[in-house]
PDB file of C-alpha atoms and ligand atoms in Angstrom:
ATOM      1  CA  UNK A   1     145.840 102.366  16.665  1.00 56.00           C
ATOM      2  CA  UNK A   2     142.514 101.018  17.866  1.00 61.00           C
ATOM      3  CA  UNK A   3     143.424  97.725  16.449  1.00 69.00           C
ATOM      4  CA  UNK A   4     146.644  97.677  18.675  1.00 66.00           C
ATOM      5  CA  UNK A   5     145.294  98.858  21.659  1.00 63.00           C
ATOM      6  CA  UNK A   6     142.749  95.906  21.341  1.00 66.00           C
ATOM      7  CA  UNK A   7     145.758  93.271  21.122  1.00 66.00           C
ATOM      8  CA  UNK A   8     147.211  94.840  23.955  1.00 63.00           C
ATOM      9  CA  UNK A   9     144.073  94.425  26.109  1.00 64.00           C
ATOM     10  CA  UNK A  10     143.574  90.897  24.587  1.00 64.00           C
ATOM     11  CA  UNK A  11     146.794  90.098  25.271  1.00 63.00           C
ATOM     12  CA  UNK A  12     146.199  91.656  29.205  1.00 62.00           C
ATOM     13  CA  UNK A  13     143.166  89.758  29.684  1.00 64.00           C
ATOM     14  CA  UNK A  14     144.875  86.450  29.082  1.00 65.00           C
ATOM     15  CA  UNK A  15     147.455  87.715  30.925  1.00 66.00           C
ATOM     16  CA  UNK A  16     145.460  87.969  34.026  1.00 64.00           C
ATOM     17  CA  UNK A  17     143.707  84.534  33.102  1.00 74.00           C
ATOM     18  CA  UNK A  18     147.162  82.838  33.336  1.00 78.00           C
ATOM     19  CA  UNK A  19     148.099  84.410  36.363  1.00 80.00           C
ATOM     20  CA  UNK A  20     144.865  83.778  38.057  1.00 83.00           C
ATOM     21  CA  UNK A  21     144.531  79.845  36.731  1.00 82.00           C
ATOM     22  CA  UNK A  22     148.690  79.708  37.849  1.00 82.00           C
ATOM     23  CA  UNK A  23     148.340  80.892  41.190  1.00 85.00           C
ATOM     24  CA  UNK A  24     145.231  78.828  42.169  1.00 84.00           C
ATOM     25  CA  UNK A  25     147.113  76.096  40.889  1.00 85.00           C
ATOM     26  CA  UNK A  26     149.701  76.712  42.984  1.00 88.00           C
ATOM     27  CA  UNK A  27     147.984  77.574  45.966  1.00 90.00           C
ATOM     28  CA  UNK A  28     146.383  74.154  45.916  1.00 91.00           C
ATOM     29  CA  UNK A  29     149.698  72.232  44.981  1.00 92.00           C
ATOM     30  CA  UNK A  30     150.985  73.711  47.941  1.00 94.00           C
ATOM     31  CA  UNK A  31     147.947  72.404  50.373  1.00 95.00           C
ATOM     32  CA  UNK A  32     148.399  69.116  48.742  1.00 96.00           C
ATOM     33  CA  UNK A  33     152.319  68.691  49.343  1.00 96.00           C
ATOM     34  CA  UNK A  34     151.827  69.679  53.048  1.00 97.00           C
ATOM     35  CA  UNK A  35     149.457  67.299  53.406  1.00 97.00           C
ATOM     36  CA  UNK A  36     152.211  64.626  51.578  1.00 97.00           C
ATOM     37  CA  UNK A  37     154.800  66.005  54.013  1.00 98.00           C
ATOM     38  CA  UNK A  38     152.661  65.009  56.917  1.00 98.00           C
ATOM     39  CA  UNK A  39     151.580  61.575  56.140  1.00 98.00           C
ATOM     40  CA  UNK A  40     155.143  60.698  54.462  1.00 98.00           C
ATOM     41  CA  UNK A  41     156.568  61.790  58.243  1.00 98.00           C
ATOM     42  CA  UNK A  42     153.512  59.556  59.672  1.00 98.00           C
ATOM     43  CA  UNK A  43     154.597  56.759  57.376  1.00 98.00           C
ATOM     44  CA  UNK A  44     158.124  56.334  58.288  1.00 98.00           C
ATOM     45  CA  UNK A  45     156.994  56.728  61.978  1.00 98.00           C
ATOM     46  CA  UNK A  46     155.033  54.317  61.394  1.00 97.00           C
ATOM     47  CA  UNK A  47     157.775  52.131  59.948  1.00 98.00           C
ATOM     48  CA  UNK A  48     160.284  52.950  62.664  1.00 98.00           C
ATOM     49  CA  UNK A  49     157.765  51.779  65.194  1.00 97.00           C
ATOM     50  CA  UNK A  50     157.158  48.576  63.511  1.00 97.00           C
ATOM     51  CA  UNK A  51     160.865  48.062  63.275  1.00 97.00           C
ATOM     52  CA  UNK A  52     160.940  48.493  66.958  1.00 97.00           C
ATOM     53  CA  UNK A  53     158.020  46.471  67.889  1.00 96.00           C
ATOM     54  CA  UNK A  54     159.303  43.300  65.859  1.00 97.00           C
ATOM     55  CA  UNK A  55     162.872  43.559  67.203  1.00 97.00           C
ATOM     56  CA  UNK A  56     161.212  43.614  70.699  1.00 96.00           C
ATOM     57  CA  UNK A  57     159.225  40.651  70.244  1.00 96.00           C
ATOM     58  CA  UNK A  58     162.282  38.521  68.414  1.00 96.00           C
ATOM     59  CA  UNK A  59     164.033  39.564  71.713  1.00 96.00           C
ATOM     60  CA  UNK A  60     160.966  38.190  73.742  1.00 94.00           C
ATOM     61  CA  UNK A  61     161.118  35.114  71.227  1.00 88.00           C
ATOM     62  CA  UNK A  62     157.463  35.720  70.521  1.00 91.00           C
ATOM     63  CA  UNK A  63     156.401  37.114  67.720  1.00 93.00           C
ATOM     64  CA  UNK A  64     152.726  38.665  67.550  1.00 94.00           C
ATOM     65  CA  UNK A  65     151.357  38.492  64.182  1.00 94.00           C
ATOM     66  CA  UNK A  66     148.347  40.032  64.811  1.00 95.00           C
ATOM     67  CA  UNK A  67     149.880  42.998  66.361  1.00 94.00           C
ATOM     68  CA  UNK A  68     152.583  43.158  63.161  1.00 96.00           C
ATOM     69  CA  UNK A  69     149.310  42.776  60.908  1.00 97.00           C
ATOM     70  CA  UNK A  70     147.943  46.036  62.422  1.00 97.00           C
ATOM     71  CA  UNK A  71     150.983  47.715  62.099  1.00 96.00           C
ATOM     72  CA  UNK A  72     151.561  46.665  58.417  1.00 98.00           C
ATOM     73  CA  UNK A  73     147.968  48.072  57.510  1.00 98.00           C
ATOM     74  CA  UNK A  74     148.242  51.462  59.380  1.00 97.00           C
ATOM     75  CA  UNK A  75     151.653  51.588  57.071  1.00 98.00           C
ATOM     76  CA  UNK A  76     149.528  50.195  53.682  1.00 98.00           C
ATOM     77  CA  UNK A  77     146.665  52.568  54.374  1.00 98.00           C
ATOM     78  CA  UNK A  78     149.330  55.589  54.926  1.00 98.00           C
ATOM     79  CA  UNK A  79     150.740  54.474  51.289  1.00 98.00           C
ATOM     80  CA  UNK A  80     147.199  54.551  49.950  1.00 98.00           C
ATOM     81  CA  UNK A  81     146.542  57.831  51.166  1.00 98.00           C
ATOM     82  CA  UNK A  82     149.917  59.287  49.942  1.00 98.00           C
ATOM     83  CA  UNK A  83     149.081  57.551  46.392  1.00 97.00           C
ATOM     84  CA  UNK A  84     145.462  59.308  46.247  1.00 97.00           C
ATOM     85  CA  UNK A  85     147.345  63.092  46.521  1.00 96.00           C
ATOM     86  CA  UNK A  86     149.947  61.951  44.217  1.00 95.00           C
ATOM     87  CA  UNK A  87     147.172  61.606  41.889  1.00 94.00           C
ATOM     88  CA  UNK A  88     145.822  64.607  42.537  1.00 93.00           C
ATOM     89  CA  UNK A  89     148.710  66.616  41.842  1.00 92.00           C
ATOM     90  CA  UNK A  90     148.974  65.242  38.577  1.00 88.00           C
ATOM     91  CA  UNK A  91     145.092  65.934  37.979  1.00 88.00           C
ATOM     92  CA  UNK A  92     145.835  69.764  39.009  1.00 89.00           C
ATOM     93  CA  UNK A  93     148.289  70.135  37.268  1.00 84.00           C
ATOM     94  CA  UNK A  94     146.301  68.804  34.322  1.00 84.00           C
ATOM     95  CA  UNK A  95     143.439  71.049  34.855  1.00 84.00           C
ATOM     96  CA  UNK A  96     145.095  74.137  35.255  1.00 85.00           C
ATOM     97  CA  UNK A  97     146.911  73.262  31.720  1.00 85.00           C
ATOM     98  CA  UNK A  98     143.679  72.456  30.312  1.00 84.00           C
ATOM     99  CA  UNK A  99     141.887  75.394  31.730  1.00 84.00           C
ATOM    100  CA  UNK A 100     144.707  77.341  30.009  1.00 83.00           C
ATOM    101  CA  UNK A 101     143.588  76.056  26.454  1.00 84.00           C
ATOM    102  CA  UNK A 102     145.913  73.068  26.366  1.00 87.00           C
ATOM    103  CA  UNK A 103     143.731  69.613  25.768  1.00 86.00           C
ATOM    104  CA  UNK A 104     145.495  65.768  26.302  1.00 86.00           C
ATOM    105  CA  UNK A 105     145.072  62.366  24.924  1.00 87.00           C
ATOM    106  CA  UNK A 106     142.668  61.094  28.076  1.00 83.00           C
ATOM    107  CA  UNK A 107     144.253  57.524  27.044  1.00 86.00           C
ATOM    108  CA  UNK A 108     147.858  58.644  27.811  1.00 88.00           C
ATOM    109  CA  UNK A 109     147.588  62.099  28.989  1.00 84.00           C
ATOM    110  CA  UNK A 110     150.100  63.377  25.899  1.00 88.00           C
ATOM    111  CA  UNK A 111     149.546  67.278  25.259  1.00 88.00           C
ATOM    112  CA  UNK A 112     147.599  67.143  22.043  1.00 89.00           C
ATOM    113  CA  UNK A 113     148.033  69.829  18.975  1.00 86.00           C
ATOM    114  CA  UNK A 114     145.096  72.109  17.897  1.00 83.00           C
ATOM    115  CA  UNK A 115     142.994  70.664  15.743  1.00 83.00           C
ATOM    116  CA  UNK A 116     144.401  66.836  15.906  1.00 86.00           C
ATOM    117  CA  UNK A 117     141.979  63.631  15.542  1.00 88.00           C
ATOM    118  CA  UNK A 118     144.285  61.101  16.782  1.00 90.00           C
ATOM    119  CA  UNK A 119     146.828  61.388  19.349  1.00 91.00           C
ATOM    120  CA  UNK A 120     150.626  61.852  18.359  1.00 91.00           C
ATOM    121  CA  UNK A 121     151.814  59.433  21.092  1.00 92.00           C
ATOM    122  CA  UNK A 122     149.498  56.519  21.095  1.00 94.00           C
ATOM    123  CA  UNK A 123     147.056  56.577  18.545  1.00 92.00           C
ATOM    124  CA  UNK A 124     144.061  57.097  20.323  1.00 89.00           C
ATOM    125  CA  UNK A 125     140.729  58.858  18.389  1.00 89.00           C
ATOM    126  CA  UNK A 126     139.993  61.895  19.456  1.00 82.00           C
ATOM    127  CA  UNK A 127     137.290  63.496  18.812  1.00 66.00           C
ATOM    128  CA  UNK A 128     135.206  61.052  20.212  1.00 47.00           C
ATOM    129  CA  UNK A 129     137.067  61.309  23.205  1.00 42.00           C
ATOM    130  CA  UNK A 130     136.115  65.192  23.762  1.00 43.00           C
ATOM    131  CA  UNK A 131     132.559  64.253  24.124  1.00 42.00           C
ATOM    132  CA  UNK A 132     133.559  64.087  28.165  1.00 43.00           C
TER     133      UNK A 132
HETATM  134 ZN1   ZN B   1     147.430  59.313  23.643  1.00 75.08          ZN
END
């Protein structure tokens, strides 16, 4: 009886640990894909705007390069910025997995069986890997 009441509990306190390691992650997916919203709205904005200013200055016949140049980096930088949480979603989502026992192939990010050496997908060592 002892023995099952000890599973049970065992199997409550990683129980709670999932819950707890799931709902941070999601809190912080969340943050992240409200800040994506944003500068996704401020890149097609941005977009629109250049559209506008272009079309303008063909009807002017003079086109301002250094003015389109500005534009086009405010857009590239806005791309940049959108790339970075991109990344980071995929890095949460990887740490929450991980801090829920799971370990991946740090070459190509493949979920990697208990106890392997190499990596199932692409080869790579690792054990030496784990060092990190
Ligand atoms: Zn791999």
């Amino acid at each position: 009886m002892a023995d099952f009441l000890g599973k049970v509990k065992q199997g409550i306190d990683k129980g709670v640990t999932v819950v707890s390691v799931k709902s941070k992650e999601i809190m912080e997916v969340a943050k992240i894909k409200n800040q994506l919203g944003t500068l996704r709205e401020e890149q097609e904005r941005a977009f629109l705007i250049l559209g506008e200013n272009v079309y303008q200055m063909y009807m002017q016949n003079g086109f301002n390069e250094e003015k389109i140049r500005t534009k086009c980096e405010m857009i590239t930088l806005l791309g940049s910025q959108i790339q970075e949480r991109e990344v980071n979603l995929a890095q949460l989502h990887l740490r929450a997995e991980v801090a829920l026992g799971k370990s991946f192939c740090t070459f190509c990010m493949a979920e990697l069986s208990v106890g392997a050496v190499f990596c199932s997908r692409c080869g790579e060592k690792i054990a030496e890997l784990e060092k990190h």
